[in-house]
mmCIF file of C-alpha atoms and ligand atoms in Angstrom:
data_model
loop_
_atom_site.group_PDB
_atom_site.id
_atom_site.type_symbol
_atom_site.label_atom_id
_atom_site.label_comp_id
_atom_site.label_asym_id
_atom_site.label_seq_id
_atom_site.Cartn_x
_atom_site.Cartn_y
_atom_site.Cartn_z
ATOM 1 C CA MET A 3 -27.809 -3.429 16.729
ATOM 2 C CA ASN A 4 -28.186 0.358 17.001
ATOM 3 C CA GLU A 5 -28.724 2.437 13.869
ATOM 4 C CA THR A 6 -25.233 4.005 13.614
ATOM 5 C CA LEU A 7 -23.558 0.650 14.095
ATOM 6 C CA GLY A 8 -25.902 -0.864 11.536
ATOM 7 C CA SER A 9 -25.085 1.727 8.873
ATOM 8 C CA ALA A 10 -21.327 1.417 9.554
ATOM 9 C CA THR A 11 -21.573 -2.356 9.088
ATOM 10 C CA ARG A 12 -23.512 -1.831 5.863
ATOM 11 C CA ASP A 13 -20.848 0.610 4.581
ATOM 12 C CA VAL A 14 -18.038 -1.837 5.349
ATOM 13 C CA ALA A 15 -19.851 -4.685 3.554
ATOM 14 C CA GLN A 16 -20.653 -2.480 0.557
ATOM 15 C CA VAL A 17 -17.052 -1.323 0.148
ATOM 16 C CA ALA A 18 -15.713 -4.880 0.389
ATOM 17 C CA ALA A 19 -18.256 -6.042 -2.208
ATOM 18 C CA ALA A 20 -17.368 -3.141 -4.525
ATOM 19 C CA GLU A 21 -13.684 -4.138 -4.398
ATOM 20 C CA ARG A 22 -14.591 -7.699 -5.429
ATOM 21 C CA VAL A 23 -16.853 -6.513 -8.258
ATOM 22 C CA LEU A 24 -14.219 -4.206 -9.755
ATOM 23 C CA ARG A 25 -11.527 -6.867 -9.399
ATOM 24 C CA SER A 26 -13.615 -9.389 -11.299
ATOM 25 C CA GLY A 27 -14.313 -7.001 -14.166
ATOM 26 C CA GLY A 28 -17.811 -5.920 -13.116
ATOM 27 C CA VAL A 29 -19.453 -2.498 -12.999
ATOM 28 C CA CYS A 30 -20.211 -0.506 -9.834
ATOM 29 C CA ARG A 31 -22.384 2.526 -9.389
ATOM 30 C CA VAL A 32 -20.569 4.954 -7.093
ATOM 31 C CA VAL A 33 -22.726 7.697 -5.575
ATOM 32 C CA GLY A 34 -20.901 10.919 -4.744
ATOM 33 C CA ARG A 35 -21.779 14.523 -3.891
ATOM 34 C CA GLU A 36 -21.813 15.637 -7.550
ATOM 35 C CA GLY A 37 -23.925 12.640 -8.582
ATOM 36 C CA ALA A 38 -23.419 8.991 -9.432
ATOM 37 C CA VAL A 39 -21.195 7.338 -12.032
ATOM 38 C CA LEU A 40 -20.809 3.804 -13.344
ATOM 39 C CA VAL A 41 -17.238 2.576 -13.076
ATOM 40 C CA ALA A 42 -15.110 -0.376 -14.211
ATOM 41 C CA ALA A 43 -11.429 -1.058 -13.488
ATOM 42 C CA VAL A 44 -9.082 -1.158 -16.483
ATOM 43 C CA ASP A 45 -6.742 -3.606 -14.689
ATOM 44 C CA ALA A 46 -9.528 -6.083 -13.858
ATOM 45 C CA THR A 47 -8.918 -9.787 -14.313
ATOM 46 C CA ASP A 48 -11.790 -10.032 -16.781
ATOM 47 C CA GLY A 49 -12.070 -6.710 -18.547
ATOM 48 C CA THR A 50 -14.963 -7.361 -20.922
ATOM 49 C CA ARG A 51 -17.286 -4.667 -19.560
ATOM 50 C CA TRP A 52 -14.831 -1.827 -19.938
ATOM 51 C CA ARG A 53 -13.814 -3.198 -23.326
ATOM 52 C CA ASP A 54 -17.482 -3.052 -24.409
ATOM 53 C CA TRP A 55 -17.609 0.563 -23.289
ATOM 54 C CA THR A 56 -14.434 1.351 -25.198
ATOM 55 C CA ALA A 57 -15.833 -0.216 -28.377
ATOM 56 C CA ALA A 58 -19.138 1.694 -28.098
ATOM 57 C CA GLN A 59 -17.496 4.904 -26.790
ATOM 58 C CA PRO A 60 -20.735 6.299 -25.341
ATOM 59 C CA ALA A 61 -21.109 10.019 -24.582
ATOM 60 C CA GLY A 62 -19.471 10.997 -21.306
ATOM 61 C CA LEU A 63 -16.926 8.149 -21.220
ATOM 62 C CA ARG A 64 -13.954 9.210 -19.049
ATOM 63 C CA LEU A 65 -10.720 7.528 -18.042
ATOM 64 C CA VAL A 66 -9.847 8.390 -14.445
ATOM 65 C CA LEU A 67 -6.193 8.327 -13.398
ATOM 66 C CA THR A 68 -4.378 9.540 -10.306
ATOM 67 C CA GLY A 69 -2.579 12.904 -10.398
ATOM 68 C CA PRO A 70 0.874 11.210 -10.536
ATOM 69 C CA ARG A 71 -0.195 8.953 -13.454
ATOM 70 C CA ALA A 72 -1.758 11.874 -15.352
ATOM 71 C CA LEU A 73 1.535 13.740 -14.937
ATOM 72 C CA ALA A 74 3.468 10.699 -16.150
ATOM 73 C CA VAL A 75 1.464 10.651 -19.381
ATOM 74 C CA GLY A 76 1.856 14.401 -19.842
ATOM 75 C CA LEU A 77 -1.702 15.330 -18.842
ATOM 76 C CA ALA A 78 -1.299 17.402 -15.717
ATOM 77 C CA VAL A 79 -4.314 18.981 -14.027
ATOM 78 C CA PRO A 80 -2.757 21.271 -11.407
ATOM 79 C CA GLY A 81 -3.629 20.296 -7.840
ATOM 80 C CA ALA A 82 -5.820 17.325 -8.809
ATOM 81 C CA ALA A 83 -5.533 14.144 -6.727
ATOM 82 C CA CYS A 84 -7.227 12.401 -9.646
ATOM 83 C CA ALA A 85 -7.743 13.471 -13.238
ATOM 84 C CA ALA A 86 -10.540 12.494 -15.631
ATOM 85 C CA ILE A 87 -9.648 12.220 -19.307
ATOM 86 C CA THR A 88 -12.195 12.551 -22.122
ATOM 87 C CA PHE A 89 -11.624 11.415 -25.673
ATOM 88 C CA THR A 90 -12.207 13.728 -28.598
ATOM 89 C CA GLY A 91 -11.575 10.970 -31.185
ATOM 90 C CA PRO A 92 -11.894 7.188 -31.439
ATOM 91 C CA VAL A 93 -10.137 5.252 -28.719
ATOM 92 C CA THR A 94 -8.901 1.640 -28.614
ATOM 93 C CA PRO A 95 -8.544 -0.768 -25.667
ATOM 94 C CA ALA A 96 -4.769 -0.709 -26.281
ATOM 95 C CA CYS A 97 -4.770 3.079 -25.827
ATOM 96 C CA ILE A 98 -6.769 2.819 -22.588
ATOM 97 C CA GLU A 99 -4.461 0.113 -21.243
ATOM 98 C CA ALA A 100 -1.378 2.118 -22.152
ATOM 99 C CA LEU A 101 -2.682 5.242 -20.432
ATOM 100 C CA ALA A 102 -3.477 3.097 -17.392
ATOM 101 C CA GLY A 103 0.123 1.843 -17.243
ATOM 102 C CA ARG A 104 -0.203 -1.586 -18.837
ATOM 103 C CA GLY A 105 1.648 -0.842 -22.056
ATOM 104 C CA PRO A 106 3.876 1.638 -23.873
ATOM 105 C CA LEU A 107 2.500 5.153 -23.905
ATOM 106 C CA PRO A 108 0.513 6.393 -26.904
ATOM 107 C CA SER A 109 0.932 9.942 -28.152
ATOM 108 C CA GLY A 110 -1.277 12.275 -26.118
ATOM 109 C CA THR A 111 -3.416 13.635 -28.973
ATOM 110 C CA GLY A 112 -7.228 13.758 -28.800
ATOM 111 C CA LEU A 113 -7.340 13.909 -25.006
ATOM 112 C CA ALA A 114 -8.755 16.547 -22.669
ATOM 113 C CA CYS A 115 -8.231 16.450 -18.934
ATOM 114 C CA TYR A 116 -10.427 17.574 -15.990
ATOM 115 C CA HIS A 117 -10.658 17.242 -12.212
ATOM 116 C CA ALA A 118 -12.215 13.897 -11.274
ATOM 117 C CA SER A 119 -15.443 13.892 -9.253
ATOM 118 C CA GLU A 120 -15.703 12.574 -5.687
ATOM 119 C CA ALA A 121 -17.329 9.366 -6.984
ATOM 120 C CA GLU A 122 -14.481 8.867 -9.477
ATOM 121 C CA ARG A 123 -11.889 9.455 -6.728
ATOM 122 C CA ALA A 124 -13.642 6.830 -4.637
ATOM 123 C CA ALA A 125 -13.475 4.402 -7.570
ATOM 124 C CA ILE A 126 -9.693 4.955 -7.778
ATOM 125 C CA GLU A 127 -9.470 4.165 -4.056
ATOM 126 C CA LEU A 128 -11.436 0.963 -4.656
ATOM 127 C CA ALA A 129 -9.043 -0.079 -7.435
ATOM 128 C CA LYS A 130 -6.065 0.480 -5.107
ATOM 129 C CA ARG A 131 -7.720 -1.482 -2.314
ATOM 130 C CA ALA A 132 -8.317 -4.317 -4.782
ATOM 131 C CA GLY A 133 -4.596 -4.421 -5.671
ATOM 132 C CA LEU A 134 -5.253 -3.107 -9.190
ATOM 133 C CA LEU A 135 -3.645 -0.268 -11.093
ATOM 134 C CA PRO A 136 -5.419 2.980 -10.168
ATOM 135 C CA ALA A 137 -7.205 3.445 -13.507
ATOM 136 C CA ILE A 138 -10.985 3.514 -13.917
ATOM 137 C CA LEU A 139 -13.358 3.989 -16.846
ATOM 138 C CA SER A 140 -16.391 6.000 -15.829
ATOM 139 C CA LEU A 141 -19.755 6.741 -17.431
ATOM 140 C CA PRO A 142 -22.581 9.049 -16.348
ATOM 141 C CA ASP A 143 -25.125 7.089 -14.286
ATOM 142 C CA SER A 144 -27.796 5.264 -16.268
ATOM 143 C CA ALA A 145 -30.237 2.450 -15.717
ATOM 144 C CA GLY A 146 -27.740 -0.010 -17.249
ATOM 145 C CA ASP A 147 -26.558 -3.344 -15.995
ATOM 146 C CA VAL A 148 -24.752 -2.758 -12.675
ATOM 147 C CA GLU A 149 -23.470 -5.401 -10.273
ATOM 148 C CA HIS A 150 -23.289 -3.220 -7.162
ATOM 149 C CA THR A 151 -23.884 0.276 -5.714
ATOM 150 C CA VAL A 152 -21.679 1.965 -3.106
ATOM 151 C CA GLY A 153 -21.401 5.438 -1.557
ATOM 152 C CA ALA A 154 -18.239 7.472 -2.235
ATOM 153 C CA ASP A 155 -18.012 8.618 1.392
ATOM 154 C CA ALA A 156 -18.154 4.998 2.603
ATOM 155 C CA VAL A 157 -15.200 4.162 0.331
ATOM 156 C CA LEU A 158 -13.142 7.226 1.212
ATOM 157 C CA SER A 159 -13.505 6.678 4.968
ATOM 158 C CA GLN A 160 -12.836 2.938 4.880
ATOM 159 C CA ALA A 161 -9.072 3.170 5.584
ATOM 160 C CA CYS A 162 -9.799 4.870 8.945
ATOM 161 C CA ARG A 163 -12.390 2.245 9.763
ATOM 162 C CA ASP A 164 -9.918 -0.551 8.918
ATOM 163 C CA ALA A 165 -7.509 0.631 11.615
ATOM 164 C CA ARG A 166 -10.201 1.371 14.189
ATOM 165 C CA ALA A 167 -11.883 -1.996 13.723
ATOM 166 C CA LEU A 168 -8.715 -4.096 13.827
ATOM 167 C CA GLU A 169 -9.034 -6.700 16.595
ATOM 168 C CA PRO A 170 -6.915 -9.633 17.759
ATOM 169 C CA VAL A 171 -8.748 -12.819 16.831
ATOM 170 C CA VAL A 172 -6.522 -15.657 17.956
ATOM 171 C CA GLU A 173 -3.210 -16.208 19.719
ATOM 172 C CA ALA A 174 -1.113 -19.363 19.465
ATOM 173 C CA MET A 175 2.324 -20.498 20.630
ATOM 174 C CA LEU A 176 4.817 -20.366 17.758
ATOM 175 C CA PRO A 177 8.252 -21.758 18.595
ATOM 176 C CA ILE A 178 10.602 -20.488 15.870
ATOM 177 C CA ALA A 179 14.222 -21.175 14.971
ATOM 178 C CA ALA A 180 15.425 -18.052 16.789
ATOM 179 C CA THR A 181 13.545 -18.774 20.023
ATOM 180 C CA GLU A 182 11.005 -21.217 21.375
ATOM 181 C CA LYS A 183 9.434 -18.437 23.438
ATOM 182 C CA ALA A 184 7.305 -16.905 20.709
ATOM 183 C CA ARG A 185 3.600 -16.413 20.085
ATOM 184 C CA LEU A 186 1.641 -15.243 17.087
ATOM 185 C CA VAL A 187 -1.446 -13.052 17.381
ATOM 186 C CA ALA A 188 -3.579 -12.672 14.246
ATOM 187 C CA PHE A 189 -5.655 -9.532 13.712
ATOM 188 C CA ARG A 190 -8.672 -8.979 11.513
ATOM 189 C CA ALA A 191 -10.869 -6.039 10.505
ATOM 190 C CA PRO A 192 -14.316 -6.696 9.025
ATOM 191 C CA GLY A 193 -13.749 -4.546 5.924
ATOM 192 C CA SER A 194 -10.441 -6.039 4.824
ATOM 193 C CA SER A 195 -9.271 -9.489 3.796
ATOM 194 C CA LEU A 196 -5.747 -8.634 4.995
ATOM 195 C CA GLU A 197 -4.795 -10.466 8.196
ATOM 196 C CA HIS A 198 -1.987 -8.627 10.014
ATOM 197 C CA VAL A 199 -0.016 -10.530 12.646
ATOM 198 C CA ALA A 200 2.074 -9.726 15.707
ATOM 199 C CA LEU A 201 4.980 -11.995 16.586
ATOM 200 C CA LEU A 202 5.529 -11.690 20.322
ATOM 201 C CA ILE A 203 8.898 -12.817 21.617
ATOM 202 C CA GLY A 204 9.069 -13.357 25.390
ATOM 203 C CA ARG A 205 6.544 -11.110 27.147
ATOM 204 C CA PRO A 206 6.841 -7.636 25.545
ATOM 205 C CA GLU A 207 3.543 -6.643 27.196
ATOM 206 C CA ASP A 208 5.315 -6.797 30.571
ATOM 207 C CA VAL A 209 8.447 -4.879 29.530
ATOM 208 C CA GLU A 210 8.738 -1.118 30.110
ATOM 209 C CA ALA A 211 9.629 -0.292 26.463
ATOM 210 C CA PRO A 212 10.139 -3.440 24.371
ATOM 211 C CA LEU A 213 11.991 -3.688 21.070
ATOM 212 C CA CYS A 214 9.503 -3.247 18.243
ATOM 213 C CA ARG A 215 9.667 -3.686 14.482
ATOM 214 C CA LEU A 216 7.026 -2.692 11.932
ATOM 215 C CA HIS A 217 7.742 -5.010 9.036
ATOM 216 C CA SER A 218 5.836 -4.500 5.791
ATOM 217 C CA GLU A 219 5.219 -7.672 3.808
ATOM 218 C CA CYS A 220 7.745 -8.397 1.082
ATOM 219 C CA LEU A 221 7.084 -11.820 -0.432
ATOM 220 C CA THR A 222 10.159 -11.581 -2.624
ATOM 221 C CA GLY A 223 12.544 -10.600 0.174
ATOM 222 C CA ASP A 224 10.993 -12.343 3.185
ATOM 223 C CA LEU A 225 10.368 -15.695 1.501
ATOM 224 C CA PHE A 226 12.679 -15.984 -1.497
ATOM 225 C CA GLY A 227 15.628 -14.029 -0.115
ATOM 226 C CA SER A 228 15.537 -11.462 -2.936
ATOM 227 C CA LEU A 229 18.701 -9.404 -3.235
ATOM 228 C CA ARG A 230 16.774 -6.454 -4.727
ATOM 229 C CA CYS A 231 15.875 -5.132 -1.271
ATOM 230 C CA ASP A 232 16.947 -5.555 2.373
ATOM 231 C CA CYS A 233 13.641 -6.881 3.756
ATOM 232 C CA GLY A 234 14.703 -10.490 4.381
ATOM 233 C CA GLU A 235 17.769 -9.404 6.327
ATOM 234 C CA GLN A 236 15.746 -6.846 8.280
ATOM 235 C CA LEU A 237 13.148 -9.474 9.206
ATOM 236 C CA ASP A 238 15.716 -12.051 10.332
ATOM 237 C CA GLY A 239 17.850 -9.350 12.004
ATOM 238 C CA ALA A 240 14.957 -7.925 14.003
ATOM 239 C CA ILE A 241 13.842 -11.368 15.210
ATOM 240 C CA ALA A 242 17.422 -12.308 16.150
ATOM 241 C CA ARG A 243 17.799 -9.122 18.160
ATOM 242 C CA MET A 244 14.529 -9.638 20.004
ATOM 243 C CA ALA A 245 15.436 -13.273 20.736
ATOM 244 C CA GLN A 246 18.807 -12.154 22.081
ATOM 245 C CA GLU A 247 17.185 -9.551 24.333
ATOM 246 C CA GLY A 248 14.478 -12.014 25.359
ATOM 247 C CA HIS A 249 11.551 -9.736 24.482
ATOM 248 C CA GLY A 250 10.135 -7.916 21.501
ATOM 249 C CA VAL A 251 7.140 -7.376 19.262
ATOM 250 C CA LEU A 252 7.290 -7.665 15.490
ATOM 251 C CA LEU A 253 4.236 -6.475 13.598
ATOM 252 C CA TYR A 254 4.048 -8.196 10.240
ATOM 253 C CA LEU A 255 1.914 -5.790 8.207
ATOM 254 C CA ARG A 256 0.259 -6.985 5.006
ATOM 255 C CA GLN A 257 1.446 -3.960 3.050
ATOM 256 C CA GLU A 258 3.221 -5.699 0.181
ATOM 257 C CA GLY A 259 5.195 -3.340 -2.039
ATOM 258 C CA ARG A 260 4.794 -0.355 0.332
ATOM 259 C CA GLY A 261 1.048 -0.860 0.026
ATOM 260 C CA ILE A 262 0.667 -1.260 -3.771
ATOM 261 C CA GLY A 263 0.360 -5.071 -3.774
ATOM 262 C CA LEU A 264 2.503 -7.802 -5.260
ATOM 263 C CA VAL A 265 1.444 -7.486 -8.910
ATOM 264 C CA ASN A 266 2.055 -3.754 -8.919
ATOM 265 C CA LYS A 267 5.390 -4.152 -7.098
ATOM 266 C CA LEU A 268 6.548 -6.503 -9.840
ATOM 267 C CA ARG A 269 5.385 -3.948 -12.406
ATOM 268 C CA ALA A 270 7.480 -1.383 -10.529
ATOM 269 C CA TYR A 271 10.434 -3.797 -10.686
ATOM 270 C CA ARG A 272 10.017 -3.996 -14.475
ATOM 271 C CA LEU A 273 10.189 -0.209 -14.654
ATOM 272 C CA GLN A 274 13.300 -0.241 -12.444
ATOM 273 C CA GLU A 275 14.869 -2.672 -14.919
ATOM 274 C CA GLN A 276 14.300 0.069 -17.519
ATOM 275 C CA GLY A 277 16.138 2.660 -15.404
ATOM 276 C CA LEU A 278 13.526 4.262 -13.115
ATOM 277 C CA ASP A 279 14.288 4.294 -9.395
ATOM 278 C CA THR A 280 11.942 2.872 -6.745
ATOM 279 C CA VAL A 281 10.218 6.239 -6.151
ATOM 280 C CA ASP A 282 9.663 7.127 -9.808
ATOM 281 C CA ALA A 283 8.512 3.602 -10.635
ATOM 282 C CA ASN A 284 5.664 3.940 -8.120
ATOM 283 C CA THR A 285 4.568 7.352 -9.359
ATOM 284 C CA HIS A 286 4.848 6.230 -13.000
ATOM 285 C CA LEU A 287 2.223 3.585 -12.193
ATOM 286 C CA GLY A 288 0.002 6.193 -10.523
ATOM 287 C CA PHE A 289 0.837 5.489 -6.886
ATOM 288 C CA HIS A 290 2.415 7.654 -4.217
ATOM 289 C CA PRO A 291 6.021 6.637 -3.468
ATOM 290 C CA ASP A 292 4.678 5.060 -0.267
ATOM 291 C CA GLU A 293 1.014 4.066 0.057
ATOM 292 C CA ARG A 294 1.258 2.627 3.563
ATOM 293 C CA ASP A 295 -0.884 3.727 6.493
ATOM 294 C CA PHE A 296 0.822 2.980 9.812
ATOM 295 C CA ALA A 297 -2.364 3.690 11.795
ATOM 296 C CA ILE A 298 -2.936 -0.069 11.698
ATOM 297 C CA ALA A 299 0.376 -0.638 13.512
ATOM 298 C CA ALA A 300 -0.551 1.845 16.248
ATOM 299 C CA ALA A 301 -3.940 0.133 16.618
ATOM 300 C CA MET A 302 -2.278 -3.285 16.963
ATOM 301 C CA LEU A 303 0.112 -2.041 19.651
ATOM 302 C CA GLU A 304 -2.784 -0.471 21.513
ATOM 303 C CA ARG A 305 -4.784 -3.740 21.420
ATOM 304 C CA LEU A 306 -1.707 -5.574 22.694
ATOM 305 C CA GLY A 307 -1.401 -3.142 25.603
ATOM 306 C CA ILE A 308 1.980 -1.805 24.463
ATOM 307 C CA ALA A 309 2.253 1.977 24.741
ATOM 308 C CA ARG A 310 6.031 2.593 24.785
ATOM 309 C CA ILE A 311 8.560 1.029 22.408
ATOM 310 C CA ARG A 312 12.120 1.061 21.151
ATOM 311 C CA LEU A 313 11.657 1.016 17.385
ATOM 312 C CA LEU A 314 13.967 -0.779 14.953
ATOM 313 C CA THR A 315 13.809 1.268 11.753
ATOM 314 C CA ASN A 316 15.602 3.613 9.387
ATOM 315 C CA ASN A 317 12.347 5.173 8.221
ATOM 316 C CA PRO A 318 11.436 8.512 9.877
ATOM 317 C CA GLU A 319 7.850 8.287 8.569
ATOM 318 C CA LYS A 320 7.240 5.334 10.873
ATOM 319 C CA LEU A 321 8.402 7.398 13.855
ATOM 320 C CA ASP A 322 6.118 10.299 12.910
ATOM 321 C CA ALA A 323 3.120 8.090 12.159
ATOM 322 C CA LEU A 324 3.333 6.099 15.395
ATOM 323 C CA ALA A 325 3.940 9.196 17.495
ATOM 324 C CA GLY A 326 0.967 10.856 15.759
ATOM 325 C CA HIS A 327 -1.193 7.949 16.915
ATOM 326 C CA GLY A 328 -0.073 8.191 20.530
ATOM 327 C CA VAL A 329 2.690 5.563 20.668
ATOM 328 C CA GLU A 330 5.673 6.719 22.716
ATOM 329 C CA ILE A 331 8.974 5.910 20.991
ATOM 330 C CA VAL A 332 11.684 6.100 23.618
ATOM 331 C CA GLU A 333 14.487 5.149 21.213
ATOM 332 C CA ARG A 334 15.083 4.631 17.477
ATOM 333 C CA LEU A 335 17.472 1.803 16.676
ATOM 334 C CA PRO A 336 18.931 1.493 13.151
ATOM 335 C CA LEU A 337 18.474 -1.739 11.208
ATOM 336 C CA SER A 338 20.826 -1.774 8.243
ATOM 337 C CA PHE A 339 22.950 -4.390 6.536
ATOM 338 C CA ALA A 340 25.726 -4.469 3.968
ATOM 339 C CA ALA A 341 24.499 -3.567 0.502
ATOM 340 C CA ASN A 342 24.899 -5.930 -2.435
ATOM 341 C CA ARG A 343 25.228 -5.063 -6.120
ATOM 342 C CA HIS A 344 21.487 -5.629 -6.670
ATOM 343 C CA ASN A 345 20.149 -3.419 -3.860
ATOM 344 C CA ARG A 346 22.770 -0.680 -3.628
ATOM 345 C CA ALA A 347 20.913 1.777 -5.895
ATOM 346 C CA TYR A 348 17.625 0.977 -4.122
ATOM 347 C CA LEU A 349 19.119 1.717 -0.693
ATOM 348 C CA GLU A 350 20.773 4.891 -1.976
ATOM 349 C CA THR A 351 17.431 6.074 -3.362
ATOM 350 C CA LYS A 352 15.799 5.440 0.009
ATOM 351 C CA ALA A 353 18.402 7.627 1.706
ATOM 352 C CA ARG A 354 18.444 10.357 -0.959
ATOM 353 C CA ARG A 355 14.777 10.609 -1.880
ATOM 354 C CA SER A 356 12.748 8.986 0.897
ATOM 355 C CA GLY A 357 14.701 10.426 3.818
ATOM 356 C CA HIS A 358 15.716 7.038 5.230
ATOM 357 C CA LEU A 359 18.317 7.310 7.979
ATOM 358 C CA LEU A 360 21.000 5.328 6.192
ATOM 359 C CA ARG A 361 24.228 7.211 6.652
ATOM 360 C CA PHE A 362 26.662 4.630 5.349
ATOM 361 C CA LEU A 363 26.521 1.693 2.988
ATOM 362 C CA ASP A 364 29.473 -0.691 3.269
ATOM 363 C CA GLY A 365 31.358 1.951 5.245
ATOM 364 C CA ARG A 366 30.917 4.502 2.433
ATOM 365 C CA PRO A 367 28.776 7.619 2.975
ATOM 366 C CA VAL A 368 25.462 7.379 1.115
ATOM 367 C CA LEU A 369 25.295 11.083 0.333
ATOM 368 C CA ALA A 370 28.054 12.964 -1.456
ATOM 369 C CA GLY A 371 30.588 14.327 1.003
ATOM 370 C CA GLY A 372 29.246 12.101 3.770
ATOM 371 C CA ALA A 373 26.595 14.644 4.736
ATOM 372 C CA GLU A 374 24.260 13.726 7.547
ATOM 373 C CA VAL A 375 20.969 12.229 6.413
HETATM 374 N N1 GTP B 5 6.720 -0.417 -4.480
HETATM 375 C C1 GTP B 5 7.867 -0.973 -4.122
HETATM 376 N N2 GTP B 5 7.936 -1.599 -2.934
HETATM 377 C C2 GTP B 5 9.120 -2.124 -2.577
HETATM 378 C C3 GTP B 5 10.264 -2.081 -3.394
HETATM 379 N N3 GTP B 5 11.267 -2.720 -2.750
HETATM 380 C C4 GTP B 5 10.751 -3.137 -1.568
HETATM 381 N N4 GTP B 5 9.467 -2.785 -1.461
HETATM 382 C C5 GTP B 5 8.515 -2.950 -0.357
HETATM 383 O O1 GTP B 5 8.903 -2.014 0.636
HETATM 384 C C6 GTP B 5 8.444 -2.460 1.893
HETATM 385 C C7 GTP B 5 9.607 -2.325 2.858
HETATM 386 O O2 GTP B 5 9.907 -0.987 2.937
HETATM 387 P P1 GTP B 5 11.357 -0.408 3.014
HETATM 388 O O3 GTP B 5 11.327 0.883 2.255
HETATM 389 O O4 GTP B 5 12.384 -1.442 2.631
HETATM 390 O O5 GTP B 5 11.640 -0.139 4.496
HETATM 391 P P2 GTP B 5 10.724 0.589 5.493
HETATM 392 O O6 GTP B 5 9.820 -0.487 6.025
HETATM 393 O O7 GTP B 5 10.082 1.780 4.897
HETATM 394 O O8 GTP B 5 11.762 1.140 6.549
HETATM 395 P P3 GTP B 5 12.655 0.343 7.577
HETATM 396 O O9 GTP B 5 11.845 0.274 8.842
HETATM 397 O O10 GTP B 5 13.873 1.152 7.761
HETATM 398 O O11 GTP B 5 12.937 -1.005 6.984
HETATM 399 C C8 GTP B 5 7.955 -3.881 1.697
HETATM 400 O O12 GTP B 5 6.542 -3.848 1.652
HETATM 401 C C9 GTP B 5 8.504 -4.264 0.328
HETATM 402 O O13 GTP B 5 7.666 -5.173 -0.350
HETATM 403 C C10 GTP B 5 10.153 -1.419 -4.647
HETATM 404 O O14 GTP B 5 11.099 -1.275 -5.405
HETATM 405 N N5 GTP B 5 8.942 -0.892 -4.965
HETATM 406 ZN ZN1 ZN B 6 11.708 -6.288 0.106
#
């Protein structure tokens, strides 16, 4: 193995290990340009280490949140992707959890807010990759008990590596209800436990510009037929259309909850039950409205030898992202279904706030006055 390849492999392994350590409640040392910090995730399954830190409240203890979460708790640091909060008085685990988004908000007294360091930003990225809330306790580096050490730059460049390293691993015939002429190709990247799949109907590789759907995982909609969204109908509808045409490629992307993971999506649902819309619920938890990276979809198409597509979507970001990665989209085909009383507000929000190309719901214009969207 040459040296560059060797260090890339080491980086990938170190990032994956760091995700596991944070998820299981352990402590990582993250080494960044401004120095190293020790970090623990507030949303970890077993949170004893960060609880110990909270009880002892050592000098330099900081709670790192994303910019959107800091804003949500009234602690804006202008222009900061991540904010680091210090405590000027005693702090309890309940207060930390509430600031992280796991409980009702405390009053904001006794808190000061700064720009987070590169190492702290990397720790937030690790928490997101681990499917946790983006909230980290950090301490200045010391010789203490640490499960793992990782470089901030390795963490912050991992998303790019995930897409670049994605490779088809196995292909098998998969006769499905809609058509017997289907195959499934499973993809893997060394740094991620997420296995994306391509459902190939007919022979899309041999078609000039096959139908294509990028479908982000939605356990609730795809499997249980949830009425809160339109995912189940979009999945079935896309497959039916490809079966009818005889060819198509459906990429099933493991991006549950627009990339925030199942637990956090259900947290966002709880917030929507309290009146927030789907965009605000994400930002209230500290996420962007959409955390997905469609570079993985472009990489999968490239590995499948498909360069030109007709894309089934209402989401203009998918068009931009694929085009930006060199995929030629010869046509955009809408994929919308009648709203129901549970998903109407969700679909309206997508049109109004996320720019989705949904002009009508149930024959009624989505935007006031029937303006074009
Ligand atoms: N965070 C969050 N994710 C949601 C919510 N409802 C559905 N999702 C997820 O959203 C993803 C589907 O995205 P959509 O916005 O429905 O559609 P899209 O894929 O962006 O666009 P289309 O191609 O037009 O379907 C899936 O991963 C779902 O799990 C929600 O309220 N909050
Ligand atoms: Zn859904």
